[in-house]
Structure formats: C-alpha cells, structure tokens
Amino acid sequence: MLTKFLDLSYSTEASPNLLSVDAFVRATFPEATRLTLLLLPTSYLPPDPLYDLLKGFQTDLHFSSSSLPFPILNEGHLKLYASRVAGSVAELCLELVFRYCEQSIEDARKTNIIQAGRQMGIALQYINIARDIDVDCRINRVYLPTDWLKDEDLTPEDVTHNSSTEKVEKIRRRLLKQAMAIYDETKSAIDRLPAESRGPMRVAVESYVEIGRVIDQPGYKMKAGRATRFDQGPSLLLLPHLFQETFRDLNTSLEAEGVEFLKCEPNYKIWFNDGDSFILSTDAARMKQEVEKWEGKEGFMRYLGFLREAHQHYETSVTHVLKKNFTSLLSMTRPSFLQHLFILHPFESIYSRASKYFWTERLRRVFTFGSMYMGMSPFDAPGTYSLLQYTELTEGIWYPKGGFHTVIDALVKVGQRMGAQYRLQTPVASIDLDADRRRATGVILSTGETCSADVVIINADLVYAYCNLLPPSSQALSLRRRSASCSSISFYWAMNRTISELTTHNIFLAEKYRESFDDIFKRQLIPSQPSFYVNVPSRIDSTAAPEGKDAIVVLVPVGHLLDENQGVCQKGLKVDHRQDWESMVANARETVFSTIEARTGAKDLQSALVKEIVNTPQDWKEMFNLDKGAILGLSHSFFNVLSFRPKTKHSSIDRLHFVGASTHPGTGVPICLAGAKLTTEQVLKAFGVQGPRAQDGKDQGKTKEMDQIQVRPLSSTVHIAVLVSVLVVLLALYGMDLLNKYRFCI
C-alpha cells in the first residue's frame, strides 16, 4: 500500500492527480497515519530514497517468515540494508536542508554532502544494530551477517537463544569498529553544510555516535533501561494557577490531560564561595531558622515585611498588568493602574528594595538573584520583580512529571481535538500582505506556497519577525536598538552515577556578585567568575534519567551577541570562529566543575560525565532565531515594559498579532501564557466573539454562609470598655473644670 501511495504521489502524468492521492490515503490508512502521509512533501523530495526505505522495511518483514533464511547473509547485505533504512533518511533530511537554507549551494557540493550523509547513515545504523542485539533477538531478528556468525561457529538461531555470549560481544565490537571508521571518514562533511544546519545536525549525529562509544567500552554490559531526558527550555514551573487557567479556558484541566505537577522542596540550595549555604523553602518554619541564622530574631520580622511588600507587587501585577493589555501610552493612565504605580516600586531596583529588609550582604544576594530569570541584573531590575521570589516562597516551585514537553503535548492534543492542524518543520519565509501592505492575509512558506488566513499570530522571536518576516520598517530598526536580555552557555549532562550533593535546584553565586552581573549586563561579556544555576531533574522526577544515574542541566548566564548591524561601537560577544566558542565552552565547563566540587564536596564530576550537549549564544541564535542569542527576549527595564513594550497587535498592519517573550506582558512561560490570553481576547474582540475571560467564575457555585467574607467589626468588647472608661474620665475632668469656674464666679 505504501508503494502504491508513492506511485500515485510521483505520477509522471502532466498534472498528477492529487485528489486521487488524498482519496487513496483516506480510504486505505488508519486515521492516525493519514496526516503524516498527506503532509509528506513529495513535490520536492526525490523518490528513490523513499522507495529504498520501503525496501528496507521489506527486509524487516522478511524475518517474520519461518520458511525463509535470515536475510542478512553477508556484509554486503548488511551495508545495503543500512543504506536503505538509514542512508535514505539521511539523504531526505539533507534534501530538506538544501531546500530551506538561505545560501545557494552548487550541485557538486550537494552531491558530495549527500554521499557522505548516506555513509554516515550506514554508520549510525550499525550502531543501532549493535545496541539492539538483545532487543532484536526477542522478536526473532538477527541483523548480524550470517557469515560473521559462522566465523565464530555460531548460527542466527544460536544468537536468538543466547545473545549474551563473549562471541556475540566480539561481533558487536567488530560492527562498532566499522561504524566508527565510517564516521571518522565522513564527519568532516558536517562542516560543509549550510551554517544554520550544522549545529542541529552535529547534535543528532554525535548523540548516536556517543551511544557507540559507550557500549564499546571494555566490560560494558547492555541492559534495558530509561534514556536521559533534558528540557532545553525552562527547568522549573512557577505561577501554576496560570497553567490551570489556560486549560480551564479550553474546557479541560491539567489532570484530565494527564499532566502532573511535582512540588520541588526545598526550592533551592544556594552555595556561597565561603563554603556556607542557604536553603530557600515554602516551609515557614525552615525559613525562620535559615533567616535567623544570619540576621537574628528581628531578621525574620523583616523577612515577613519583605514578603508583605512582594505580595503587593505580585497581586497588583497579576491583576493590573498580566491580565490587562497595554495597547497605547494612555493605557498607563487607567485609574485602576495609576493608583498602584508607586507601590510597585518600578523606579527602584530589586537590590535596593531588598536592602531595606535584609541587612547582611548574604541575604541580599539570596533574595535578589532571581532577577536572572528576567534576563536582568538585580541592581537594575525594577523592584516590582520581587514578585518572583514571592511566588516561589508562597506558591512553590513545580516540575511537570515527564518533562515540560508533557504540557506542550497536552495542549497539542487539546488543539487537535478542536480541529487544529499543526504543520511542523514548515519554515515561513514572510508574512503575506495585501496590495496596500495594511493587512495580513496569510503566510508564504520557504517553498513558495501561500497559506491564506483571516488572522496571523506570530510566536517567533519578535525582533526576528520584524526584521525577517515583514517588510523593512523604522519599527524593525527601533527594535534592534532596544536593550536585550542576556544569553547563556547551557550544558546538558548525562552522568553515570547520582551526584547526591546536589538538590533539584542549585544556585552558585559569584564572590564578586555585582561585578559578575556588570560583566554580563553592562559589558555583555562572559564573567571570569560567573554565578550559575544547576538543575538536577532526576532528583524530583525519576523518569529523567536511568536508575542510579543523574541528568544535570547547567545554565551559565553570559552577555548576548554583538549586533554587527549596529556598528562597531556596540557592546556584545563577537565570536568569529568555532574554535573560539570551543575555548569559551571549555573554560565555562571547567569553572562549573571546579566550583561545584569545591563548594559541595562532590568528587570527580568530569569522570562521571558520559554525554554532553552544549548550547552557546550562537546556537540560540541559529537554532531558535533569537535575536543576538538573547534567551529571554528584550530587556525588562521600565522603558521596556507596560505601554513601552512592543504591542500584541501590529500598529499599522491589521489582522497581525504577536505573542511571546518580547511582547506584552513579558518573558517566562507563565507570563507568555497570560500574554497569549490577552492576544486571544484581542483577536476574538475584532471578530465580535466573546473571549474566555467573560466566563471566569460562572460555574464556581454558591458560597456557603459561613464562608462569606464578613465586614470586620469596628470595635470589640474590650475596645468599647476602654472607650467608655476614657469618656468617663474626660467627663469627670470636664465636670471638675466647670465646678472650679462656678466657685470662681461666686
């Protein structure tokens, strides 16, 4: 059936009968597979690799026949099979790269890269076969060449009965040796790929090759288990009620969609350079002990005062900022907002506000480092953002079981139930506008295909969208001049043991606290001694790593990239060569390892590392189109928020809206969710449709009498008794005064 599908798709008729392809797919294949087939871009993928792939599948099915011999008789059969099932996939991936890359590549270079890619596919399939010998044997499959087995006095049947012998291990190593030889011959071809595809392709290849290196180690035993999982985006979840609200607006719930939040306790362990540490927790008793350890009994009273102020910042911001759109400067003059402006302390820094309540430098650092989540220095971030510490200390830090992708998967499934279609790996070249360029009418894909739409909502990086998807404008130039947030060097480590000294969330603060932030945010550099964050997701969620092992994510904040379009006088990281990044990454890695070991007592971390993925500012820029590699979008200084922040609707192009970190209300997953709701309401209002906010609270039921808020009595019995006593004394004094006056008159 798949062959017939390809025959129809690659029909040589002058006008291929696309309707017959659609009808054939819908009549022949299960519903779950139809969309995949219909979206397969056969119009610009060559047919041969797809037909080869089907031939590889036929080899797999060959094993199901008890009357036929095992199909991999010799090394030639093995190479042909690997070429069909993996070399073909490599060729298809490269064809997509060439189609979507911006630079022009000559045909000879393409041919050379594709040939190397097919060879690399063979190498990776050899690693796959070597890894899965035991698994394949359970379904009566042996992909090892029969003549190789014969060299060791084995038959395929022998292997299916017992795949754990030394002879089988010898053949496994032989196969891996060939895989590594092919890999060494072809890996240089990655550097000949278009620049924007090198990073992702290298990560994909090296991830598989690392499997080969690990299982080829002497004494290594293959066993079933879990893989190590990393979230390359957020690693903690704040403001859980905003997630709950999103799902409630979609007439479902997190629980109904199978999403479970795990509470991280404690919130953080903060490690100082002098060997001391501080535990941040939602447990008031624990916080009392921690604060009083450094600032005494009065210190805890001041801590409660800090929470009270942060509570005002939090509740006021949620009500009057996160849930209100700021469509113009006049929005800031709303009486409901203006009366609260000064209690938000937007003109003072987080550090200066914290200094009012915490009198030691240690605790000032403890309660201000969170501004890093906004991509700002605590010495510059508005005092309003103490709301971050507040939500962590009162609502807690959470983690979605199974990783953050479970939340995304749940939203995708809800959308699909409601009829949404997702076209993945379909790059958009530009926004389609009407003849007057005053209205968005759809998007134009890199293939030239136009997708018409009643409204266009952009969730790409805002600066990238204005500069690359829309016509040149003064707005685009203005956005590029705005201050941006920081970038990061991020490490993703698979460890071969648990690092018990680390908790789920760890902060390592630089000795020179202010100087390290100035390096990042004022000079846009990599600090010589950085503060950094270490997350161990496997500490809270056992599914994040194999049993007895840890997954570790390290985020080292650094300055963003230099914007070369703004001239040589601009500040930022300027890196011209890949070797420079490798040197910077090596230095950052060494600093992180040595700091963790010195402060926690952990030993030999480097030797426990079995797999590493790294994202640099350049990677963030190339892989996710983040302007300057700034991971949190535009800065959140006062003149970059509220009415000064880019709007959720384009100012001059109708039916064009925005969501994401650089538009109102700002960065962070829950904040972007709140912003998405504002944009949704704006779009629905334009079409005359009632939004979800109007329905909030309608189905909460009647409040019981004993739960109703009562008016606080003006005075208690004691107050009345005291008041009466004062009145009696006053009357008595007044009476004596009158008596004296009367006597004087007589």
GROMACS .gro file of N, CA and C in nm, residues 179 348 364 679:
model
   12
  179ALA      N    1   3.156   0.094   1.219
  179ALA     CA    2   3.075   0.216   1.230
  179ALA      C    3   3.163   0.337   1.257
  348GLU      N    4   1.283   5.180   4.163
  348GLU     CA    5   1.389   5.133   4.249
  348GLU      C    6   1.427   4.992   4.206
  364ARG      N    7   2.088   3.963   5.112
  364ARG     CA    8   2.053   4.049   4.997
  364ARG      C    9   2.075   3.973   4.867
  679THR      N   10  -0.377   3.830   2.383
  679THR     CA   11  -0.380   3.834   2.236
  679THR      C   12  -0.506   3.765   2.184
   0.00000   0.00000   0.00000
